[in-house]
Coordinates of C-alpha atoms and ligand atoms in Angstrom, one line a residue:
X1 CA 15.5 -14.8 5.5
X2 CA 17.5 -12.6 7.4
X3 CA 17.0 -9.0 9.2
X4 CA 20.0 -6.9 8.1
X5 CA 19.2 -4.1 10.0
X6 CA 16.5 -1.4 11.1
X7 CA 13.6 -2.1 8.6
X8 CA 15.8 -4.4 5.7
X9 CA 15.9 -7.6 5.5
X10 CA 17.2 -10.1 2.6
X11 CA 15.5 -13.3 1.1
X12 CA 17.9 -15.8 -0.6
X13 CA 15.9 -18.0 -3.0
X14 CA 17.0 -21.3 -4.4
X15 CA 15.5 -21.1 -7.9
X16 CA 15.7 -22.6 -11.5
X17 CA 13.6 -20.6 -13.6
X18 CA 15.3 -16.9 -12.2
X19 CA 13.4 -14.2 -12.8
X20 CA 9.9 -15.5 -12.6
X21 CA 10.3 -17.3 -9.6
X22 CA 12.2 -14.3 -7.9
X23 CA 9.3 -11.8 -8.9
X24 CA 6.2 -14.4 -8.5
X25 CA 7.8 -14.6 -4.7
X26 CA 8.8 -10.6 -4.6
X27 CA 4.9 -9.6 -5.1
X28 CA 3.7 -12.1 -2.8
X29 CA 5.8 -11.0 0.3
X30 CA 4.6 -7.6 -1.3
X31 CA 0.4 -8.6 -1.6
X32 CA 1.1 -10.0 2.1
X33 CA 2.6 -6.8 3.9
X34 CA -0.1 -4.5 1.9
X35 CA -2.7 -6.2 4.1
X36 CA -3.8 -3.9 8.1
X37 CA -2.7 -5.5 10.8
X38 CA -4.4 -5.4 14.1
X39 CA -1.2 -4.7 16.7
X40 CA -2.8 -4.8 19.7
X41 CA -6.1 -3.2 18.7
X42 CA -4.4 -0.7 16.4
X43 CA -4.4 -1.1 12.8
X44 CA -0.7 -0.7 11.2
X45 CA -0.7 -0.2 7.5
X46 CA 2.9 -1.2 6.2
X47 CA 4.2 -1.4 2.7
X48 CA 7.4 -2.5 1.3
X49 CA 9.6 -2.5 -1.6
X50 CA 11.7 -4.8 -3.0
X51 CA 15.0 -4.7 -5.3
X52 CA 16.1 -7.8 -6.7
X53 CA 20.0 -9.3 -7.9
X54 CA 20.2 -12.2 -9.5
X55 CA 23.4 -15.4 -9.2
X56 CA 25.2 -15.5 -11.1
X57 CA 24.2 -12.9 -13.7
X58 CA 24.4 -9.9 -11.4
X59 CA 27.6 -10.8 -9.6
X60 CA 28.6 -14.0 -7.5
X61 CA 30.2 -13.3 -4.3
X62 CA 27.6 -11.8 -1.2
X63 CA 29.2 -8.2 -1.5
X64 CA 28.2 -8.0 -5.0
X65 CA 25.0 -9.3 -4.6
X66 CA 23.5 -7.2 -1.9
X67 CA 25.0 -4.1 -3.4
X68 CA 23.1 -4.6 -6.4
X69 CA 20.1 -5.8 -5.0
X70 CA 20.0 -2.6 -2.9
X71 CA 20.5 -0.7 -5.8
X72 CA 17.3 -2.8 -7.7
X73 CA 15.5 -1.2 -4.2
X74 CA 16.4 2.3 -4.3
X75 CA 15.4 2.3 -8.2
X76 CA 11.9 0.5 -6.4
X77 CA 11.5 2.8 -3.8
X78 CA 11.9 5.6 -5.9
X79 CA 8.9 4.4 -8.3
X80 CA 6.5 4.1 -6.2
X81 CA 4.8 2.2 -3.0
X82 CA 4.7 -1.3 -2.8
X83 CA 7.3 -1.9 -6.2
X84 CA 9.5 -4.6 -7.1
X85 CA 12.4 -3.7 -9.3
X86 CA 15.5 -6.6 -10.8
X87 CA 18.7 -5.3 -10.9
X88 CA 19.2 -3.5 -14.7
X89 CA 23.4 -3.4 -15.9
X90 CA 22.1 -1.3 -18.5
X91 CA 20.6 1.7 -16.3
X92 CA 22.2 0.5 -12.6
X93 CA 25.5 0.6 -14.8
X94 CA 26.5 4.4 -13.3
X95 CA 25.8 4.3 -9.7
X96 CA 27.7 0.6 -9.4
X97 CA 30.6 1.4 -10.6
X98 CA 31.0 4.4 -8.5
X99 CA 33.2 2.3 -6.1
X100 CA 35.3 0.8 -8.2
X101 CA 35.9 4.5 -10.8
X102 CA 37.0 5.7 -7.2
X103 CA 39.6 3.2 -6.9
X104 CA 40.9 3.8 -9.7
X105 CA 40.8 7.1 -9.8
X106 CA 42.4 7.3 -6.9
X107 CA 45.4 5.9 -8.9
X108 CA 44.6 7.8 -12.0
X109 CA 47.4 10.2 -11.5
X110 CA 50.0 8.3 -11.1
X111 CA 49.4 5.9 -13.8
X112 CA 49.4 9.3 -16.2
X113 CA 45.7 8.4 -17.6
X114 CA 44.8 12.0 -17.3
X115 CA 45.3 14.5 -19.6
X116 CA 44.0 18.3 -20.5
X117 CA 42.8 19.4 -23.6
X118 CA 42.2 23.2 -24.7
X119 CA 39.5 24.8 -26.0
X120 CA 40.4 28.1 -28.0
X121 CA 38.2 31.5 -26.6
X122 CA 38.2 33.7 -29.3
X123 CA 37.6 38.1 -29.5
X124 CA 35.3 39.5 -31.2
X125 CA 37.9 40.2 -34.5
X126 CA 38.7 36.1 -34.6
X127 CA 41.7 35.8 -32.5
X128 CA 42.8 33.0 -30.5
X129 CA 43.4 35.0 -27.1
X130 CA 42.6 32.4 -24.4
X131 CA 42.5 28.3 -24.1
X132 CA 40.7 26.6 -21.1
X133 CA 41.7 23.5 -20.4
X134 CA 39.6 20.5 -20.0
X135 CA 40.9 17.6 -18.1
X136 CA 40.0 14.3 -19.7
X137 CA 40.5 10.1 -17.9
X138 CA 41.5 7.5 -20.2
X139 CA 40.6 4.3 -18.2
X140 CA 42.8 1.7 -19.4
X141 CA 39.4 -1.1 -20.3
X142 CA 36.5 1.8 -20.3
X143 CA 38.3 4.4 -22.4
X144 CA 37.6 8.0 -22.7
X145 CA 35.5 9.1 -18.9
X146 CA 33.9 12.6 -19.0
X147 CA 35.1 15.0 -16.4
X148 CA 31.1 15.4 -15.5
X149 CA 31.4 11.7 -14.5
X150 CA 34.8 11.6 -12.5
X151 CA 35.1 15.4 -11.1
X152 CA 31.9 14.8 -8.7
X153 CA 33.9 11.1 -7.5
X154 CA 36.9 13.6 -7.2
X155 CA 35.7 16.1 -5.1
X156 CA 34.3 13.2 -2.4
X157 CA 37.6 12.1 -2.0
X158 CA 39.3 14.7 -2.3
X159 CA 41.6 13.2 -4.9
X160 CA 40.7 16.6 -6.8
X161 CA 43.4 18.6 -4.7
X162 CA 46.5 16.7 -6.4
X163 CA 44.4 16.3 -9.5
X164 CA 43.5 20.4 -9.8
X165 CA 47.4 20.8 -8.8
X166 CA 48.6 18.9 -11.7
X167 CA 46.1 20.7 -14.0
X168 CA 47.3 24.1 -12.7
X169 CA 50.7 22.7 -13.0
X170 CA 50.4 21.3 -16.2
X171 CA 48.2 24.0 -18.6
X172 CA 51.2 26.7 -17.1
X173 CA 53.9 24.5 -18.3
X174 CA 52.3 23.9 -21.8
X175 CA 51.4 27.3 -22.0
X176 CA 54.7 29.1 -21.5
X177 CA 55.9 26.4 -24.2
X178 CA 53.7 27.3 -26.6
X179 CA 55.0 30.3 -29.8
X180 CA 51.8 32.7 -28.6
X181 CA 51.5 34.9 -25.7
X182 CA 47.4 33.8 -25.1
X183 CA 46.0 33.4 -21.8
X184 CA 45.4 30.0 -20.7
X185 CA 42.3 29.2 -18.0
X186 CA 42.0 26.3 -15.6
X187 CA 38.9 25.1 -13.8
X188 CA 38.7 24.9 -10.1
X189 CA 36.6 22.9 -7.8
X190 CA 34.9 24.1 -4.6
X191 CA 37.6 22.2 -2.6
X192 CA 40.4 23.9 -4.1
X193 CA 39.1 27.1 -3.2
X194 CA 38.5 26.1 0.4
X195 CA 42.1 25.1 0.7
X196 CA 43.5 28.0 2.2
X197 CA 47.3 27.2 0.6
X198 CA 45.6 27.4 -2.9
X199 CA 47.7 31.1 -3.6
X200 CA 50.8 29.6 -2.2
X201 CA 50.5 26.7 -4.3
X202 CA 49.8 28.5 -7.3
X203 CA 52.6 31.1 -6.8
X204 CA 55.0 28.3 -6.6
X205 CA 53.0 26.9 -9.4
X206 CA 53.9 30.2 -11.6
X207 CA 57.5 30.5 -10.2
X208 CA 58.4 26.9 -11.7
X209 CA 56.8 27.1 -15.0
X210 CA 57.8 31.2 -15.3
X211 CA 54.5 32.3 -16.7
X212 CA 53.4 35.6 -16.2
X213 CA 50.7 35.8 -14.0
X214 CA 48.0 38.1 -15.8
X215 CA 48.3 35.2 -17.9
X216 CA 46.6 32.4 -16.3
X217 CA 42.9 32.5 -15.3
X218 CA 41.4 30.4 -12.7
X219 CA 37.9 29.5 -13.8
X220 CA 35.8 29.1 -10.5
X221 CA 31.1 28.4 -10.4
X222 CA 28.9 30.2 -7.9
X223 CA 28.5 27.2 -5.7
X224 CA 31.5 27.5 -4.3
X225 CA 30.5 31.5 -2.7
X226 CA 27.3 29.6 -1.6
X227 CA 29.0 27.1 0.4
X228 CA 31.8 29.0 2.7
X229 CA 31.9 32.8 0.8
X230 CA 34.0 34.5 3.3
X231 CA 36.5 31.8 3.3
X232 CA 36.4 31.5 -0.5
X233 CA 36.7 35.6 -1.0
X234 CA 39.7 35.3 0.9
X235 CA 41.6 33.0 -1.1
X236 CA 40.1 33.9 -4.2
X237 CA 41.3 37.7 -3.0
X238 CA 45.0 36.4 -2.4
X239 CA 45.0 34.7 -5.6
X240 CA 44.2 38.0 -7.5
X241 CA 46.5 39.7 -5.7
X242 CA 49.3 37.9 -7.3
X243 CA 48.2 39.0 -10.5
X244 CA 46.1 35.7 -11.4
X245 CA 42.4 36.3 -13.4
X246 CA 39.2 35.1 -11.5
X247 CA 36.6 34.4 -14.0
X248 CA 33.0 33.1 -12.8
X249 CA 32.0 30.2 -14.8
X250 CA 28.9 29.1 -15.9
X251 CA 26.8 32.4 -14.8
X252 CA 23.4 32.9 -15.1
X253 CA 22.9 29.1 -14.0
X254 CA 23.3 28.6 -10.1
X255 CA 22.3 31.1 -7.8
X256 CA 23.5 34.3 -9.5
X257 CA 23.6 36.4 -6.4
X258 CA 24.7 39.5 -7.5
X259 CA 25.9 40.7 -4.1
X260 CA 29.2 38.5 -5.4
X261 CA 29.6 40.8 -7.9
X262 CA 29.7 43.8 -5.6
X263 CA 32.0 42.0 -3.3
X264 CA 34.7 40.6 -6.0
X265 CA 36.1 42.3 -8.6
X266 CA 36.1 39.4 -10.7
X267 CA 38.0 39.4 -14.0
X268 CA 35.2 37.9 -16.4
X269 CA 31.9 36.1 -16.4
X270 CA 31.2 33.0 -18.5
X271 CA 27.9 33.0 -19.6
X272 CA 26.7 29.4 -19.5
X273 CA 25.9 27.7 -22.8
X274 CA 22.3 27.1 -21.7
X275 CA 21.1 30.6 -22.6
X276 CA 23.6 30.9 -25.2
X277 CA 22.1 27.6 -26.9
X278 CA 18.5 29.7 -26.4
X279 CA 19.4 32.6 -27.9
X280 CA 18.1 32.4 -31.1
X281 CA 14.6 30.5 -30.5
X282 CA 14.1 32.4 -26.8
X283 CA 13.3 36.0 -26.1
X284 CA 14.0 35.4 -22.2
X285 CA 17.0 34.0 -22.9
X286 CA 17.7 36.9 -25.0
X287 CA 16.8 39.5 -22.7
X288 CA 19.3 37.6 -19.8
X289 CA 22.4 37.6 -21.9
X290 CA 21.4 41.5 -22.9
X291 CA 21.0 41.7 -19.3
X292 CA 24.0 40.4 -18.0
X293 CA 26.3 41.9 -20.8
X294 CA 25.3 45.6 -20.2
X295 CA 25.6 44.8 -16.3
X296 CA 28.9 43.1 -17.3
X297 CA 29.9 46.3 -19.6
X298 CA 28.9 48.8 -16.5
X299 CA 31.1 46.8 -13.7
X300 CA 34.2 46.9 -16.6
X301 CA 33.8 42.8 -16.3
X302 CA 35.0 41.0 -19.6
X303 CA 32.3 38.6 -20.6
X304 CA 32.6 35.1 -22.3
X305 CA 29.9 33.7 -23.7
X306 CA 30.1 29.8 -23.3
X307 CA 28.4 27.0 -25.7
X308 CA 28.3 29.1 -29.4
X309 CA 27.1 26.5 -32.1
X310 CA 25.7 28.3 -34.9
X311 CA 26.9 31.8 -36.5
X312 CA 23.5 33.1 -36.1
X313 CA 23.9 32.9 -32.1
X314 CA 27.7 34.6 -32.6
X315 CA 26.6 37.4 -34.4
X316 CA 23.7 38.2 -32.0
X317 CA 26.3 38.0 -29.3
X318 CA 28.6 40.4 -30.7
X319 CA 26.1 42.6 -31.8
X320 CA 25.3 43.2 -28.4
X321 CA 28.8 43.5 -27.1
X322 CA 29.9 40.5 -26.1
X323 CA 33.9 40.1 -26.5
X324 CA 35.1 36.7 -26.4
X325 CA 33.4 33.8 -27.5
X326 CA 33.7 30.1 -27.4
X327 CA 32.2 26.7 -28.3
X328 CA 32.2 24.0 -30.4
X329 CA 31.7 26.9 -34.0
X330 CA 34.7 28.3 -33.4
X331 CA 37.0 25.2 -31.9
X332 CA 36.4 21.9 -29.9
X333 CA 38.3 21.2 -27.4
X334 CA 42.5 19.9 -28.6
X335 CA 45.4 18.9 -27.7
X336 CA 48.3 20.8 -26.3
X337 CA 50.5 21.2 -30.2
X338 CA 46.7 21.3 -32.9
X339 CA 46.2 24.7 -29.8
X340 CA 49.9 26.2 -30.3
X341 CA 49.6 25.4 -34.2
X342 CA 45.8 26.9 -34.0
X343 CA 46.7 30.1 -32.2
X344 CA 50.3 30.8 -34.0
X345 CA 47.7 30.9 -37.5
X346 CA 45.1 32.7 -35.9
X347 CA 47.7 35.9 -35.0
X348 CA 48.9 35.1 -38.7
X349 CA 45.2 35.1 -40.0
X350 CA 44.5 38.1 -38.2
X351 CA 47.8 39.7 -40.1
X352 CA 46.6 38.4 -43.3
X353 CA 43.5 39.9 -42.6
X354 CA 45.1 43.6 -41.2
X355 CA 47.0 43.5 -44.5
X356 CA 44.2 43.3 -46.6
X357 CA 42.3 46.0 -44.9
X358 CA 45.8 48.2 -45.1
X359 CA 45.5 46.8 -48.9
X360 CA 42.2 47.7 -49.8
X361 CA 42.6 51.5 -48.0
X362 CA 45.7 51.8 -50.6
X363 CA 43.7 51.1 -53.9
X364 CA 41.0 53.2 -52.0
X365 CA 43.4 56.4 -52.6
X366 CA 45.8 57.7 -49.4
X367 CA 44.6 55.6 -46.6
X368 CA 48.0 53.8 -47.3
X369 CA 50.0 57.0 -46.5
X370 CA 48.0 57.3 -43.0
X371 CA 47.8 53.3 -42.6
X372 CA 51.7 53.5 -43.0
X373 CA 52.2 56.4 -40.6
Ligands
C2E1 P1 33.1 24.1 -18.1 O1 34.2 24.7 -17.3 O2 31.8 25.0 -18.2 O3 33.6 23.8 -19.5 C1 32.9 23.9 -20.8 C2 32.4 22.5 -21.2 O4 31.5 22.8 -22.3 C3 33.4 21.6 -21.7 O5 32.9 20.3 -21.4 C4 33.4 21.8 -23.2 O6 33.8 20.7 -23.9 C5 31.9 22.0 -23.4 N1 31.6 22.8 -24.6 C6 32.4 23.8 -25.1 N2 31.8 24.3 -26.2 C7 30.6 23.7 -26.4 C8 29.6 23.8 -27.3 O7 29.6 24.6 -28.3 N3 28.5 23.0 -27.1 C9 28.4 22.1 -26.1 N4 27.3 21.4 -25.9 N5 29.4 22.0 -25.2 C10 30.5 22.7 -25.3 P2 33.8 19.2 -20.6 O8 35.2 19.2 -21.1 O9 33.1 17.9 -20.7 O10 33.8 19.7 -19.2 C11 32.7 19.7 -18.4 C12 32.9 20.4 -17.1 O11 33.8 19.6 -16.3 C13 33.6 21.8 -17.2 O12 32.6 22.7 -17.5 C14 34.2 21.9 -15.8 O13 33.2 22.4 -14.9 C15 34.6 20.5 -15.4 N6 36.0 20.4 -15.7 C16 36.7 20.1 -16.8 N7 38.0 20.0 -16.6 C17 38.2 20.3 -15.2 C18 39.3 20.4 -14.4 O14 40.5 20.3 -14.8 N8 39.1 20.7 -13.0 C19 37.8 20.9 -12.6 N9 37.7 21.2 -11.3 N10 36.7 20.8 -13.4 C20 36.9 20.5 -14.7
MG2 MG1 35.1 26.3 -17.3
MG3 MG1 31.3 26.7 -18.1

């Protein structure tokens, strides 16, 4: 037995039969500190809770094995007093491979395993007029990693400054390829917009690739106002004054103070999926999006409503105003040439569709003449 520090210690068992033996001799050292002790005339309850790792199925080499076995504990000590937990791949899966992911994120860039997808926005008569890109890690062994998973690592580390850079970098580029003029939106992370050369590095950013500015639109969350709002407004301000969109993502979800509203003109507001996914079943969620697109309408803030699934929940959105719309209805998430090919027919669709209406006005009698004119 060993004291590793403070109030942990480690027991290395010698054992055949594994996990009986280890928990048979876990819950006695457990039953035995449950017990009041008399410290010099004072009686000291003490507990304890114990996480267990197992040789060689939980690892072989000492690292390994106390890492997981302090992982088994945090899993016991956050069940309860006086538990004994074994280390479990299945559910201690995420939080050990946390380490590793951040080595190899860390090289993720370089090795060219990331790459954006873009999810069409749509108005409210069907066209294409914006993509957002969504950054996505192909791990060479664990394949496809969700952004939800690896941004968080990212933003520890800081690896997300290059990585947002090369996003930036990368949605301009493909979008000034691409046959339509649509916007194209990137999501930032708090850190970016505490870096104060953000607008510098996005100007230079613009000048290489030669999009227009109005055309790109930086997609930032509340949290980022909450943590360091001054410093935040500042860049954000700079960044709009070179002709770049703010939108606030995900509204309605973190803090929503509406002072930020007053103090930023921002471009747009997303409203996050979760009420959107309520609309239908919800009156609360109902009278929030109503809420928030009449506020939205009064400000003269364009609105997005995130998360659409069902047509039911687009036409109550565009019944009450709502102008652009996106989710999973309308268009997942693609790659760079299925988005060109998607918004090049949508502007053709929409033709198709002005053409009919001119055609219909012209058997109608002399719409066609004013139509024409
Ligand atoms: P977000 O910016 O709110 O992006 C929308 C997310 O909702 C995307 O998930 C998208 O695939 C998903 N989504 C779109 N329509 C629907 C729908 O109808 N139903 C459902 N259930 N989901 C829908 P994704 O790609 O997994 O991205 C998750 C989050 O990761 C993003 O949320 C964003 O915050 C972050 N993220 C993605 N790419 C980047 C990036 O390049 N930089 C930074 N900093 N964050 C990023
Ligand atoms: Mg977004
Ligand atoms: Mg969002």
């Amino acid at each position: 037995m060993a004291r590793l520090g403070g109030d942990e210690f480690v027991v290395l068992q010698a054992i055949d039969d594994q996990s009986e033996q280890a928990s048979d001799l876990a819950q006695r050292i457990i039953q035995s500190l449950t017990e009041v002790f008399d410290l010099e005339g004072r009686r000291a309850h003490i507990g304890t809770s114990i996480g267990i790792a197992i040789c060689p199925a939980n690892g072989v080499t000492p690292q390994q094995l106390l890492t997981r076995a302090d992982i088994a504990l945090y899993r016991a000590k956050h069940s309860g007093r006086g538990c004994l937990r074994f280390f479990d791949p299945a559910i201690d899966h995420e939080v050990d491979d946390r380490p590793q992911l951040e080595q190899e994120l860390r090289k993720a860039l370089v090795k060219d395993e990331l790459t954006l997808l873009y999810q069409p926005i749509f108005d409210a008569d069907g066209r294409v007029v914006c993509f957002e890109a969504l950054m996505r890690w192909t791990h060479p062994i664990l394949g496809e990693i969700p952004p939800s998973r690896f941004i968080p690592i990212a933003e520890v580390r800081k690896f997300i400054v290059p990585m947002g850079e090369w996003a930036i970098e990368t949605a301009c580029a493909t979008a000034v390829s691409w046959s339509s003029s649509c916007r194209i939106a990137v999501n930032l992370s708090p850190v970016q917009v505490l870096q104060p050369d953000l607008p510098g590095t996005v100007e230079a950013i613009l000048q290489r690739t030669g999009l227009a500015a109005d055309r790109l639109e930086l997609e930032i969350t509340e949290g980022v106002l909450l943590q360091d709002g001054e410093r935040a407004l500042t860049v954000l301000g700079k960044l709009n004054a070179l002709g770049v969109r703010i939108v606030l993502d995900d509204f309605g979800t973190g803090y929503s103070s509406l002072s930020y509203l007053h103090r930023f003109r921002f471009q747009k507001l997303k409203i996050d999926r979760l009420f959107v996914g309520r609309l239908t079943e919800d009156q609360s969620a109902r009278s929030i999006v109503k809420a928030i697109l009449s506020m939205s309408q009064e400000l003269g803030i364009e609105v997005t409503a995130e998360g659409v699934e069902t047509t039911q929940q687009a036409s109550m959105l565009r019944a009450q105003g709502c102008n652009e719309f996106q989710g999973f209805l309308l268009g997942h998430p693609t790659t760079a040439e299925t988005a060109n090919e998607l918004a090049a027919q949508s502007s053709t669709l929409n033709m198709v569709e002005q053409l009919r209406a001119v055609s219909r006005e012209f058997h109608a009698g002399d719409g066609y003449i004013k139509q024409a004119s």
